[in-house]
């Protein structure tokens, strides 16, 4: 069960419930992004379980429940509690970690996808509006091909639940300066933040979407053409 399972819900509600912490944080050396909507859903089910329990106690004390009603309540309460725990576990397990050296994405089932900036082979960035005229953007980055001719590393990010500005800044820095930013260099990191704050990172990534970094271009198709 991952983003694809509740894609429409996340698309509709992600912008509203995206954690303010995620929106406002500037990436220093480490930054964790989680889906705030999932935590809200977990709290919603928790509150619903408390309300249902109160109603049950009142009805039971007044003798309004028969054995069938008691069984139905227990079943409903278990479903609500399970849903609460499920959404909270999803919130805790699934996240994106953005640092000065890599991007890491962990799914609900704890599968990990990780790409170091210096190993990025190509990227794609897009912006669009949905049917309700809400803005959204997405980014995918791929590492070099593996020995079997497939991408061994790759991550896809979506603005509904992660602030990807710093990653765009890293890509823009590489394109403009023809080298990757040094993680411990304050000068390089300040320049990345300047690209982000000015909007230049977004513009560069839009213009250069599909760009292939030659130092990591080990495509078997390129070799066959040569």
mmCIF file of N, CA and C in Angstrom, residues 5-84:
data_model
loop_
_atom_site.group_PDB
_atom_site.id
_atom_site.type_symbol
_atom_site.label_atom_id
_atom_site.label_comp_id
_atom_site.label_asym_id
_atom_site.label_seq_id
_atom_site.Cartn_x
_atom_site.Cartn_y
_atom_site.Cartn_z
ATOM 1 N N UNK A 5 -1.959 3.801 -4.073
ATOM 2 C CA UNK A 5 -3.195 3.256 -3.530
ATOM 3 C C UNK A 5 -4.196 4.363 -3.228
ATOM 4 N N UNK A 6 -3.707 5.480 -2.683
ATOM 5 C CA UNK A 6 -4.598 6.589 -2.354
ATOM 6 C C UNK A 6 -4.208 7.835 -3.138
ATOM 7 N N UNK A 7 -3.733 7.639 -4.356
ATOM 8 C CA UNK A 7 -3.304 8.766 -5.176
ATOM 9 C C UNK A 7 -4.322 9.879 -5.300
ATOM 10 N N UNK A 8 -5.570 9.573 -5.673
ATOM 11 C CA UNK A 8 -6.568 10.633 -5.799
ATOM 12 C C UNK A 8 -6.806 11.381 -4.497
ATOM 13 N N UNK A 9 -6.816 10.670 -3.366
ATOM 14 C CA UNK A 9 -7.036 11.338 -2.085
ATOM 15 C C UNK A 9 -5.878 12.262 -1.744
ATOM 16 N N UNK A 10 -4.668 11.765 -1.954
ATOM 17 C CA UNK A 10 -3.513 12.588 -1.651
ATOM 18 C C UNK A 10 -3.451 13.806 -2.553
ATOM 19 N N UNK A 11 -3.837 13.633 -3.797
ATOM 20 C CA UNK A 11 -3.840 14.755 -4.723
ATOM 21 C C UNK A 11 -4.838 15.811 -4.301
ATOM 22 N N UNK A 12 -5.994 15.368 -3.803
ATOM 23 C CA UNK A 12 -7.056 16.297 -3.429
ATOM 24 C C UNK A 12 -6.778 16.974 -2.099
ATOM 25 N N UNK A 13 -6.259 16.192 -1.117
ATOM 26 C CA UNK A 13 -6.124 16.711 0.230
ATOM 27 C C UNK A 13 -4.689 17.030 0.626
ATOM 28 N N UNK A 14 -3.736 16.572 -0.167
ATOM 29 C CA UNK A 14 -2.347 16.740 0.222
ATOM 30 C C UNK A 14 -1.949 18.182 0.415
ATOM 31 N N UNK A 15 -2.405 19.058 -0.478
ATOM 32 C CA UNK A 15 -2.036 20.454 -0.377
ATOM 33 C C UNK A 15 -2.598 21.089 0.874
ATOM 34 N N UNK A 16 -3.796 20.675 1.280
ATOM 35 C CA UNK A 16 -4.440 21.268 2.437
ATOM 36 C C UNK A 16 -3.793 20.833 3.739
ATOM 37 N N UNK A 17 -3.381 19.555 3.804
ATOM 38 C CA UNK A 17 -2.889 19.008 5.051
ATOM 39 C C UNK A 17 -1.384 18.814 5.069
ATOM 40 N N UNK A 18 -0.702 19.295 4.037
ATOM 41 C CA UNK A 18 0.752 19.203 4.034
ATOM 42 C C UNK A 18 1.297 19.972 5.221
ATOM 43 N N UNK A 19 2.135 19.332 5.976
ATOM 44 C CA UNK A 19 2.645 19.935 7.199
ATOM 45 C C UNK A 19 3.321 21.270 6.922
ATOM 46 N N UNK A 20 2.989 22.285 7.752
ATOM 47 C CA UNK A 20 3.633 23.579 7.614
ATOM 48 C C UNK A 20 5.135 23.453 7.849
ATOM 49 N N UNK A 21 5.497 22.491 8.681
ATOM 50 C CA UNK A 21 6.919 22.253 8.915
ATOM 51 C C UNK A 21 7.615 21.876 7.623
ATOM 52 N N UNK A 22 6.990 21.054 6.805
ATOM 53 C CA UNK A 22 7.585 20.640 5.539
ATOM 54 C C UNK A 22 7.697 21.802 4.576
ATOM 55 N N UNK A 23 6.698 22.691 4.586
ATOM 56 C CA UNK A 23 6.711 23.810 3.648
ATOM 57 C C UNK A 23 7.806 24.808 4.000
ATOM 58 N N UNK A 24 8.028 25.028 5.302
ATOM 59 C CA UNK A 24 8.903 26.106 5.711
ATOM 60 C C UNK A 24 10.343 25.725 5.936
ATOM 61 N N UNK A 25 10.648 24.457 6.048
ATOM 62 C CA UNK A 25 12.009 24.063 6.391
ATOM 63 C C UNK A 25 12.960 24.299 5.228
ATOM 64 N N UNK A 26 14.130 24.826 5.547
ATOM 65 C CA UNK A 26 15.193 24.910 4.551
ATOM 66 C C UNK A 26 16.168 23.787 4.844
ATOM 67 N N UNK A 27 16.606 23.113 3.813
ATOM 68 C CA UNK A 27 17.459 21.951 4.022
ATOM 69 C C UNK A 27 18.836 22.377 4.478
ATOM 70 N N UNK A 28 19.218 21.922 5.653
ATOM 71 C CA UNK A 28 20.566 22.113 6.123
ATOM 72 C C UNK A 28 21.344 20.890 5.714
ATOM 73 N N UNK A 29 21.602 20.016 6.683
ATOM 74 C CA UNK A 29 22.274 18.766 6.353
ATOM 75 C C UNK A 29 21.298 17.607 6.284
ATOM 76 N N UNK A 30 20.107 17.786 6.839
ATOM 77 C CA UNK A 30 19.146 16.691 6.839
ATOM 78 C C UNK A 30 17.740 17.257 6.914
ATOM 79 N N UNK A 31 16.806 16.621 6.236
ATOM 80 C CA UNK A 31 15.435 17.109 6.205
ATOM 81 C C UNK A 31 14.502 15.942 5.934
ATOM 82 N N UNK A 32 13.505 15.745 6.818
ATOM 83 C CA UNK A 32 12.551 14.655 6.688
ATOM 84 C C UNK A 32 11.191 15.226 6.309
ATOM 85 N N UNK A 33 10.566 14.658 5.293
ATOM 86 C CA UNK A 33 9.238 15.072 4.850
ATOM 87 C C UNK A 33 8.281 13.897 4.992
ATOM 88 N N UNK A 34 7.175 14.127 5.705
ATOM 89 C CA UNK A 34 6.136 13.110 5.834
ATOM 90 C C UNK A 34 4.814 13.675 5.342
ATOM 91 N N UNK A 35 3.851 12.766 5.093
ATOM 92 C CA UNK A 35 2.538 13.165 4.601
ATOM 93 C C UNK A 35 1.641 13.538 5.772
ATOM 94 N N UNK A 36 1.435 14.844 5.981
ATOM 95 C CA UNK A 36 0.623 15.301 7.096
ATOM 96 C C UNK A 36 -0.807 14.805 7.047
ATOM 97 N N UNK A 37 -1.327 14.581 5.834
ATOM 98 C CA UNK A 37 -2.701 14.094 5.694
ATOM 99 C C UNK A 37 -2.901 12.775 6.420
ATOM 100 N N UNK A 38 -1.895 11.917 6.414
ATOM 101 C CA UNK A 38 -2.022 10.614 7.059
ATOM 102 C C UNK A 38 -2.134 10.747 8.572
ATOM 103 N N UNK A 39 -1.401 11.699 9.140
ATOM 104 C CA UNK A 39 -1.495 11.920 10.582
ATOM 105 C C UNK A 39 -2.863 12.474 10.953
ATOM 106 N N UNK A 40 -3.383 13.379 10.120
ATOM 107 C CA UNK A 40 -4.728 13.911 10.356
ATOM 108 C C UNK A 40 -5.758 12.788 10.305
ATOM 109 N N UNK A 41 -5.607 11.886 9.330
ATOM 110 C CA UNK A 41 -6.536 10.757 9.214
ATOM 111 C C UNK A 41 -6.453 9.857 10.442
ATOM 112 N N UNK A 42 -5.236 9.612 10.938
ATOM 113 C CA UNK A 42 -5.068 8.774 12.129
ATOM 114 C C UNK A 42 -5.751 9.401 13.337
ATOM 115 N N UNK A 43 -5.573 10.704 13.513
ATOM 116 C CA UNK A 43 -6.237 11.396 14.615
ATOM 117 C C UNK A 43 -7.748 11.366 14.445
ATOM 118 N N UNK A 44 -8.214 11.481 13.214
ATOM 119 C CA UNK A 44 -9.653 11.426 12.964
ATOM 120 C C UNK A 44 -10.258 10.101 13.389
ATOM 121 N N UNK A 45 -9.588 9.007 13.039
ATOM 122 C CA UNK A 45 -10.082 7.689 13.449
ATOM 123 C C UNK A 45 -9.976 7.502 14.960
ATOM 124 N N UNK A 46 -8.932 8.061 15.570
ATOM 125 C CA UNK A 46 -8.793 7.953 17.024
ATOM 126 C C UNK A 46 -9.940 8.664 17.734
ATOM 127 N N UNK A 47 -10.250 9.873 17.287
ATOM 128 C CA UNK A 47 -11.365 10.622 17.880
ATOM 129 C C UNK A 47 -12.679 9.891 17.650
ATOM 130 N N UNK A 48 -12.839 9.328 16.438
ATOM 131 C CA UNK A 48 -14.068 8.581 16.133
ATOM 132 C C UNK A 48 -14.226 7.384 17.063
ATOM 133 N N UNK A 49 -13.105 6.728 17.395
ATOM 134 C CA UNK A 49 -13.187 5.569 18.296
ATOM 135 C C UNK A 49 -13.610 5.989 19.696
ATOM 136 N N UNK A 50 -13.128 7.148 20.159
ATOM 137 C CA UNK A 50 -13.522 7.650 21.478
ATOM 138 C C UNK A 50 -15.004 8.005 21.502
ATOM 139 N N UNK A 51 -15.458 8.705 20.453
ATOM 140 C CA UNK A 51 -16.874 9.085 20.372
ATOM 141 C C UNK A 51 -17.758 7.847 20.334
ATOM 142 N N UNK A 52 -17.352 6.853 19.535
ATOM 143 C CA UNK A 52 -18.141 5.619 19.441
ATOM 144 C C UNK A 52 -18.203 4.904 20.785
ATOM 145 N N UNK A 53 -17.098 4.928 21.525
ATOM 146 C CA UNK A 53 -17.079 4.277 22.836
ATOM 147 C C UNK A 53 -18.017 4.975 23.811
ATOM 148 N N UNK A 54 -18.025 6.303 23.780
ATOM 149 C CA UNK A 54 -18.924 7.064 24.657
ATOM 150 C C UNK A 54 -20.381 6.755 24.332
ATOM 151 N N UNK A 55 -20.699 6.724 23.038
ATOM 152 C CA UNK A 55 -22.074 6.406 22.624
ATOM 153 C C UNK A 55 -22.456 5.002 23.079
ATOM 154 N N UNK A 56 -21.516 4.069 22.948
ATOM 155 C CA UNK A 56 -21.792 2.692 23.371
ATOM 156 C C UNK A 56 -22.080 2.623 24.870
ATOM 157 N N UNK A 57 -21.270 3.314 25.673
ATOM 158 C CA UNK A 57 -21.464 3.287 27.124
ATOM 159 C C UNK A 57 -22.827 3.857 27.498
ATOM 160 N N UNK A 58 -23.210 4.958 26.845
ATOM 161 C CA UNK A 58 -24.511 5.574 27.136
ATOM 162 C C UNK A 58 -25.650 4.632 26.754
ATOM 163 N N UNK A 59 -25.585 4.080 25.540
ATOM 164 C CA UNK A 59 -26.654 3.183 25.082
ATOM 165 C C UNK A 59 -26.714 1.911 25.923
ATOM 166 N N UNK A 60 -25.545 1.385 26.298
ATOM 167 C CA UNK A 60 -25.525 0.152 27.085
ATOM 168 C C UNK A 60 -26.093 0.374 28.485
ATOM 169 N N UNK A 61 -25.745 1.534 29.078
ATOM 170 C CA UNK A 61 -26.245 1.824 30.425
ATOM 171 C C UNK A 61 -27.754 2.016 30.442
ATOM 172 N N UNK A 62 -28.325 2.426 29.324
ATOM 173 C CA UNK A 62 -29.775 2.628 29.236
ATOM 174 C C UNK A 62 -30.497 1.384 28.736
ATOM 175 N N UNK A 63 -29.734 0.338 28.460
ATOM 176 C CA UNK A 63 -30.349 -0.906 28.027
ATOM 177 C C UNK A 63 -30.891 -0.885 26.616
ATOM 178 N N UNK A 64 -30.312 -0.036 25.778
ATOM 179 C CA UNK A 64 -30.810 0.089 24.406
ATOM 180 C C UNK A 64 -30.126 -0.894 23.447
ATOM 181 N N UNK A 65 -29.156 -1.625 23.928
ATOM 182 C CA UNK A 65 -28.412 -2.523 23.042
ATOM 183 C C UNK A 65 -28.712 -3.979 23.367
ATOM 184 N N UNK A 66 -28.943 -4.750 22.322
ATOM 185 C CA UNK A 66 -29.069 -6.199 22.490
ATOM 186 C C UNK A 66 -27.737 -6.846 22.126
ATOM 187 N N UNK A 67 -27.688 -8.150 22.133
ATOM 188 C CA UNK A 67 -26.435 -8.848 21.840
ATOM 189 C C UNK A 67 -25.932 -8.550 20.436
ATOM 190 N N UNK A 68 -26.864 -8.425 19.479
ATOM 191 C CA UNK A 68 -26.463 -8.099 18.105
ATOM 192 C C UNK A 68 -25.842 -6.725 18.020
ATOM 193 N N UNK A 69 -26.403 -5.756 18.754
ATOM 194 C CA UNK A 69 -25.853 -4.403 18.755
ATOM 195 C C UNK A 69 -24.475 -4.349 19.373
ATOM 196 N N UNK A 70 -24.274 -5.131 20.444
ATOM 197 C CA UNK A 70 -22.962 -5.165 21.096
ATOM 198 C C UNK A 70 -21.907 -5.738 20.153
ATOM 199 N N UNK A 71 -22.253 -6.814 19.461
ATOM 200 C CA UNK A 71 -21.312 -7.424 18.516
ATOM 201 C C UNK A 71 -20.983 -6.457 17.381
ATOM 202 N N UNK A 72 -22.012 -5.760 16.888
ATOM 203 C CA UNK A 72 -21.796 -4.796 15.805
ATOM 204 C C UNK A 72 -20.882 -3.665 16.258
ATOM 205 N N UNK A 73 -21.074 -3.198 17.505
ATOM 206 C CA UNK A 73 -20.214 -2.124 18.016
ATOM 207 C C UNK A 73 -18.771 -2.590 18.121
ATOM 208 N N UNK A 74 -18.573 -3.786 18.686
ATOM 209 C CA UNK A 74 -17.209 -4.299 18.847
ATOM 210 C C UNK A 74 -16.514 -4.416 17.491
ATOM 211 N N UNK A 75 -17.239 -4.920 16.496
ATOM 212 C CA UNK A 75 -16.657 -5.052 15.154
ATOM 213 C C UNK A 75 -16.299 -3.688 14.576
ATOM 214 N N UNK A 76 -17.227 -2.715 14.727
ATOM 215 C CA UNK A 76 -16.972 -1.375 14.198
ATOM 216 C C UNK A 76 -15.805 -0.711 14.922
ATOM 217 N N UNK A 77 -15.738 -0.892 16.236
ATOM 218 C CA UNK A 77 -14.656 -0.290 17.020
ATOM 219 C C UNK A 77 -13.301 -0.870 16.619
ATOM 220 N N UNK A 78 -13.253 -2.158 16.375
ATOM 221 C CA UNK A 78 -12.004 -2.784 15.948
ATOM 222 C C UNK A 78 -11.554 -2.259 14.590
ATOM 223 N N UNK A 79 -12.517 -2.071 13.681
ATOM 224 C CA UNK A 79 -12.184 -1.531 12.355
ATOM 225 C C UNK A 79 -11.630 -0.117 12.480
ATOM 226 N N UNK A 80 -12.255 0.705 13.330
ATOM 227 C CA UNK A 80 -11.806 2.087 13.509
ATOM 228 C C UNK A 80 -10.406 2.124 14.118
ATOM 229 N N UNK A 81 -10.183 1.311 15.146
ATOM 230 C CA UNK A 81 -8.867 1.280 15.791
ATOM 231 C C UNK A 81 -7.798 0.782 14.820
ATOM 232 N N UNK A 82 -8.130 -0.251 14.046
ATOM 233 C CA UNK A 82 -7.182 -0.761 13.052
ATOM 234 C C UNK A 82 -6.845 0.317 12.026
ATOM 235 N N UNK A 83 -7.856 1.062 11.573
ATOM 236 C CA UNK A 83 -7.621 2.132 10.597
ATOM 237 C C UNK A 83 -6.728 3.211 11.184
ATOM 238 N N UNK A 84 -6.961 3.547 12.453
ATOM 239 C CA UNK A 84 -6.129 4.543 13.129
ATOM 240 C C UNK A 84 -4.673 4.099 13.149
#
